[in-house]
Amino acid sequence: PQAASARTDIRDCSTDPPYLPPTATNTTARLATLRDIMRAHGVHAYIVPSTDAHMVRSSLPAPPGTGSPAGTGVVTQDKAALWTDSRYWTQAERQLDCNWELQRTTWIESIGLWILEAVPAGGNISLDPFLFSIDTWNSYSRALPGSGRTLLPIETNLVDQVWGDQRPPPASGEIYSLPEAFTGSSWQEKVAGIRQQMQQHVRHPTAVLLSGLEETAWLFNLRGDDIPYNPVFYSYTLLTNTSI
């Protein structure tokens, strides 16, 4: 019985027709829409990461309706692949349909090699730059050197366009203050300390940009509940010598 269960709760793309368990999601229409949008932008491959615009990783609980994958997806005009680690291999086989290849690794080098095989020279590999750190961008750039492919940032998120008005609204929970008794310092003292470090730093920065959610929460002694079980809220902070 256990063996039979194992055979029926994961996909089998080698049969004709392929077998898909009830937990699999049909992505045919979504991929078709994404590919239409990609063609309109002149994109030959689109990279979808597991981080958001604050570099919050998918190991954190996701807002309702957004799922919680830990991996990277790449879609071309005729292929789609998901890279993820061993924690999610079984889940992927239960939830992916046969439009997707499962790559059992998370190495950017592996993603780069796959893209080189899937995208002809002269093609554009695109991504949403708000979802990638500088280090990750540089890693992809190194994975595609001298290949004739161009890494092309597009600030309009193409997956969001596929979602349309079906995408869940951004979290907007209450933001509240913590008493100084719990924080040790007022937010004014913390701001003054950062400005002092800016003045003393060898590069004399004139502004500090905070994109990490915990950084803004700490700086202003504020907490929220935009991410379940994490006391943070979606925000950015730009701190200069005279303004916030």
GROMACS .gro file of C-alpha atoms in nm:
model
  244
    1PRO     CA    1   0.000   0.000   0.000
    2GLN     CA    2   0.282   0.241   0.077
    3ALA     CA    3   0.446   0.176  -0.259
    4ALA     CA    4   0.119   0.227  -0.443
    5SER     CA    5   0.064   0.554  -0.258
    6ALA     CA    6   0.411   0.674  -0.351
    7ARG     CA    7   0.337   0.606  -0.716
    8THR     CA    8   0.009   0.794  -0.722
    9ASP     CA    9   0.086   1.107  -0.520
   10ILE     CA   10   0.361   1.234  -0.753
   11ARG     CA   11   0.354   1.318  -1.121
   12ASP     CA   12   0.470   1.080  -1.394
   13CYS     CA   13   0.552   1.268  -1.714
   14SER     CA   14   0.692   0.958  -1.888
   15THR     CA   15   0.349   0.807  -1.957
   16ASP     CA   16   0.110   0.893  -2.240
   17PRO     CA   17  -0.095   1.071  -2.129
   18PRO     CA   18   0.112   1.191  -1.833
   19TYR     CA   19  -0.015   1.112  -1.484
   20LEU     CA   20  -0.076   1.411  -1.257
   21PRO     CA   21  -0.188   1.376  -0.894
   22PRO     CA   22  -0.485   1.583  -0.772
   23THR     CA   23  -0.241   1.819  -0.599
   24ALA     CA   24  -0.076   1.927  -0.927
   25THR     CA   25  -0.150   2.275  -1.061
   26ASN     CA   26  -0.228   2.324  -1.429
   27THR     CA   27   0.007   2.604  -1.539
   28THR     CA   28  -0.054   2.584  -1.915
   29ALA     CA   29  -0.266   2.900  -1.937
   30ARG     CA   30  -0.040   3.096  -1.701
   31LEU     CA   31   0.272   3.005  -1.897
   32ALA     CA   32   0.104   3.092  -2.226
   33THR     CA   33   0.012   3.437  -2.092
   34LEU     CA   34   0.362   3.493  -1.952
   35ARG     CA   35   0.518   3.393  -2.284
   36ASP     CA   36   0.295   3.637  -2.471
   37ILE     CA   37   0.411   3.914  -2.236
   38MET     CA   38   0.774   3.804  -2.275
   39ARG     CA   39   0.746   3.824  -2.655
   40ALA     CA   40   0.603   4.174  -2.626
   41HIS     CA   41   0.913   4.275  -2.426
   42GLY     CA   42   1.160   4.090  -2.648
   43VAL     CA   43   1.247   3.849  -2.367
   44HIS     CA   44   1.371   3.497  -2.441
   45ALA     CA   45   1.405   3.377  -2.080
   46TYR     CA   46   1.258   3.515  -1.758
   47ILE     CA   47   1.406   3.440  -1.415
   48VAL     CA   48   1.175   3.426  -1.112
   49PRO     CA   49   1.357   3.419  -0.774
   50SER     CA   50   1.253   3.316  -0.424
   51THR     CA   51   1.311   3.659  -0.268
   52ASP     CA   52   1.096   3.969  -0.261
   53ALA     CA   53   1.194   4.334  -0.296
   54HIS     CA   54   1.329   4.337   0.061
   55MET     CA   55   1.539   4.022   0.009
   56VAL     CA   56   1.301   3.838   0.241
   57ARG     CA   57   1.356   3.471   0.161
   58SER     CA   58   1.091   3.209   0.125
   59SER     CA   59   1.200   3.035   0.446
   60LEU     CA   60   0.979   3.294   0.615
   61PRO     CA   61   0.606   3.229   0.614
   62ALA     CA   62   0.454   3.396   0.312
   63PRO     CA   63   0.152   3.627   0.312
   64PRO     CA   64  -0.175   3.442   0.246
   65GLY     CA   65  -0.227   3.344  -0.115
   66THR     CA   66   0.137   3.371  -0.224
   67GLY     CA   67   0.261   3.022  -0.139
   68SER     CA   68   0.597   2.937   0.013
   69PRO     CA   69   0.834   2.794  -0.244
   70ALA     CA   70   1.212   2.804  -0.196
   71GLY     CA   71   1.362   2.803  -0.540
   72THR     CA   72   1.421   2.974  -0.870
   73GLY     CA   73   1.210   2.940  -1.182
   74VAL     CA   74   1.313   3.011  -1.540
   75VAL     CA   75   1.065   3.029  -1.828
   76THR     CA   76   1.154   3.037  -2.198
   77GLN     CA   77   0.925   3.029  -2.498
   78ASP     CA   78   0.917   2.649  -2.499
   79LYS     CA   79   1.052   2.535  -2.162
   80ALA     CA   80   1.008   2.599  -1.790
   81ALA     CA   81   1.227   2.476  -1.506
   82LEU     CA   82   1.233   2.499  -1.127
   83TRP     CA   83   1.551   2.479  -0.921
   84THR     CA   84   1.500   2.389  -0.554
   85ASP     CA   85   1.674   2.203  -0.273
   86SER     CA   86   1.601   1.861  -0.126
   87ARG     CA   87   1.346   1.994   0.125
   88TYR     CA   88   1.103   2.057  -0.161
   89TRP     CA   89   1.169   1.781  -0.416
   90THR     CA   90   0.871   1.567  -0.312
   91GLN     CA   91   0.642   1.868  -0.282
   92ALA     CA   92   0.747   1.982  -0.630
   93GLU     CA   93   0.670   1.642  -0.782
   94ARG     CA   94   0.326   1.658  -0.622
   95GLN     CA   95   0.242   2.013  -0.728
   96LEU     CA   96   0.415   2.074  -1.063
   97ASP     CA   97   0.250   1.973  -1.386
   98CYS     CA   98   0.448   1.837  -1.681
   99ASN     CA   99   0.513   2.184  -1.822
  100TRP     CA  100   0.802   2.204  -1.574
  101GLU     CA  101   1.140   2.039  -1.538
  102LEU     CA  102   1.256   1.988  -1.179
  103GLN     CA  103   1.625   2.067  -1.127
  104ARG     CA  104   1.749   1.927  -0.797
  105THR     CA  105   1.997   2.202  -0.718
  106THR     CA  106   2.000   2.573  -0.638
  107TRP     CA  107   2.336   2.667  -0.791
  108ILE     CA  108   2.328   2.973  -1.013
  109GLU     CA  109   2.592   2.803  -1.228
  110SER     CA  110   2.341   2.526  -1.301
  111ILE     CA  111   2.076   2.782  -1.392
  112GLY     CA  112   2.324   2.961  -1.619
  113LEU     CA  113   2.416   2.641  -1.804
  114TRP     CA  114   2.050   2.557  -1.856
  115ILE     CA  115   1.983   2.905  -1.993
  116LEU     CA  116   2.279   2.879  -2.230
  117GLU     CA  117   2.133   2.559  -2.372
  118ALA     CA  118   1.775   2.690  -2.387
  119VAL     CA  119   1.835   3.042  -2.521
  120PRO     CA  120   2.018   3.099  -2.851
  121ALA     CA  121   2.298   3.353  -2.883
  122GLY     CA  122   2.159   3.703  -2.911
  123GLY     CA  123   1.876   3.630  -2.671
  124ASN     CA  124   1.768   3.843  -2.377
  125ILE     CA  125   1.752   3.693  -2.027
  126SER     CA  126   1.533   3.917  -1.817
  127LEU     CA  127   1.440   3.965  -1.451
  128ASP     CA  128   1.281   4.210  -1.210
  129PRO     CA  129   1.583   4.399  -1.064
  130PHE     CA  130   1.397   4.480  -0.741
  131LEU     CA  131   1.397   4.108  -0.652
  132PHE     CA  132   1.771   4.048  -0.685
  133SER     CA  133   2.062   4.155  -0.468
  134ILE     CA  134   2.370   4.303  -0.634
  135ASP     CA  135   2.564   3.986  -0.548
  136THR     CA  136   2.302   3.767  -0.718
  137TRP     CA  137   2.295   3.993  -1.024
  138ASN     CA  138   2.675   3.967  -1.046
  139SER     CA  139   2.655   3.588  -1.012
  140TYR     CA  140   2.421   3.566  -1.311
  141SER     CA  141   2.645   3.804  -1.504
  142ARG     CA  142   2.942   3.575  -1.438
  143ALA     CA  143   2.739   3.270  -1.541
  144LEU     CA  144   2.670   3.423  -1.885
  145PRO     CA  145   3.001   3.590  -1.980
  146GLY     CA  146   3.081   3.627  -2.348
  147SER     CA  147   2.789   3.405  -2.445
  148GLY     CA  148   2.611   3.652  -2.669
  149ARG     CA  149   2.316   3.657  -2.429
  150THR     CA  150   2.216   3.980  -2.256
  151LEU     CA  151   2.101   4.006  -1.894
  152LEU     CA  152   1.819   4.259  -1.921
  153PRO     CA  153   1.646   4.415  -1.618
  154ILE     CA  154   1.279   4.504  -1.665
  155GLU     CA  155   1.127   4.700  -1.378
  156THR     CA  156   0.775   4.587  -1.469
  157ASN     CA  157   0.732   4.244  -1.308
  158LEU     CA  158   0.605   4.015  -1.582
  159VAL     CA  159   0.462   3.757  -1.341
  160ASP     CA  160   0.257   4.030  -1.175
  161GLN     CA  161   0.112   4.108  -1.515
  162VAL     CA  162   0.005   3.745  -1.548
  163TRP     CA  163  -0.164   3.759  -1.205
  164GLY     CA  164  -0.352   4.074  -1.298
  165ASP     CA  165  -0.625   4.159  -1.047
  166GLN     CA  166  -0.614   3.804  -0.905
  167ARG     CA  167  -0.298   3.881  -0.706
  168PRO     CA  168  -0.367   3.914  -0.330
  169PRO     CA  169  -0.333   4.275  -0.211
  170PRO     CA  170  -0.014   4.374  -0.026
  171ALA     CA  171  -0.019   4.321   0.349
  172SER     CA  172  -0.114   4.633   0.542
  173GLY     CA  173  -0.132   4.541   0.908
  174GLU     CA  174  -0.112   4.783   1.197
  175ILE     CA  175   0.229   4.927   1.284
  176TYR     CA  176   0.283   4.996   1.653
  177SER     CA  177   0.555   5.141   1.875
  178LEU     CA  178   0.754   4.959   2.140
  179PRO     CA  179   0.813   5.142   2.469
  180GLU     CA  180   1.169   5.251   2.537
  181ALA     CA  181   1.171   5.015   2.835
  182PHE     CA  182   1.189   4.727   2.586
  183THR     CA  183   1.421   4.887   2.331
  184GLY     CA  184   1.695   5.046   2.542
  185SER     CA  185   1.721   5.357   2.324
  186SER     CA  186   1.478   5.597   2.164
  187TRP     CA  187   1.457   5.607   1.786
  188GLN     CA  188   1.596   5.960   1.797
  189GLU     CA  189   1.908   5.833   1.975
  190LYS     CA  190   1.950   5.555   1.720
  191VAL     CA  191   1.916   5.797   1.428
  192ALA     CA  192   2.172   6.029   1.587
  193GLY     CA  193   2.410   5.735   1.628
  194ILE     CA  194   2.384   5.639   1.262
  195ARG     CA  195   2.439   5.998   1.152
  196GLN     CA  196   2.749   6.013   1.369
  197GLN     CA  197   2.882   5.697   1.203
  198MET     CA  198   2.809   5.849   0.860
  199GLN     CA  199   3.019   6.154   0.947
  200GLN     CA  200   3.305   5.943   1.083
  201HIS     CA  201   3.306   5.687   0.802
  202VAL     CA  202   3.602   5.707   0.561
  203ARG     CA  203   3.365   5.743   0.264
  204HIS     CA  204   3.148   6.011   0.431
  205PRO     CA  205   2.812   5.884   0.296
  206THR     CA  206   2.539   6.144   0.266
  207ALA     CA  207   2.253   5.893   0.285
  208VAL     CA  208   2.179   5.543   0.412
  209LEU     CA  209   1.914   5.328   0.244
  210LEU     CA  210   1.756   5.052   0.452
  211SER     CA  211   1.568   4.778   0.267
  212GLY     CA  212   1.586   4.505   0.532
  213LEU     CA  213   1.258   4.492   0.720
  214GLU     CA  214   1.420   4.421   1.055
  215GLU     CA  215   1.648   4.725   1.012
  216THR     CA  216   1.366   4.977   0.986
  217ALA     CA  217   1.173   4.804   1.265
  218TRP     CA  218   1.478   4.824   1.493
  219LEU     CA  219   1.570   5.181   1.402
  220PHE     CA  220   1.232   5.332   1.481
  221ASN     CA  221   1.130   5.091   1.760
  222LEU     CA  222   0.831   4.984   1.552
  223ARG     CA  223   0.672   4.644   1.499
  224GLY     CA  224   0.405   4.504   1.267
  225ASP     CA  225   0.253   4.182   1.138
  226ASP     CA  226   0.279   4.198   0.758
  227ILE     CA  227   0.454   3.858   0.761
  228PRO     CA  228   0.293   3.591   0.986
  229TYR     CA  229   0.497   3.509   1.298
  230ASN     CA  230   0.748   3.788   1.223
  231PRO     CA  231   0.714   4.127   1.393
  232VAL     CA  232   0.802   4.337   1.087
  233PHE     CA  233   0.625   4.542   0.821
  234TYR     CA  234   0.700   4.620   0.457
  235SER     CA  235   0.900   4.943   0.435
  236TYR     CA  236   1.208   5.125   0.313
  237THR     CA  237   1.401   5.395   0.497
  238LEU     CA  238   1.619   5.666   0.342
  239LEU     CA  239   1.818   5.846   0.612
  240THR     CA  240   2.026   6.154   0.536
  241ASN     CA  241   2.204   6.401   0.761
  242THR     CA  242   1.896   6.624   0.771
  243SER     CA  243   1.592   6.416   0.678
  244ILE     CA  244   1.426   6.074   0.704
   0.00000   0.00000   0.00000
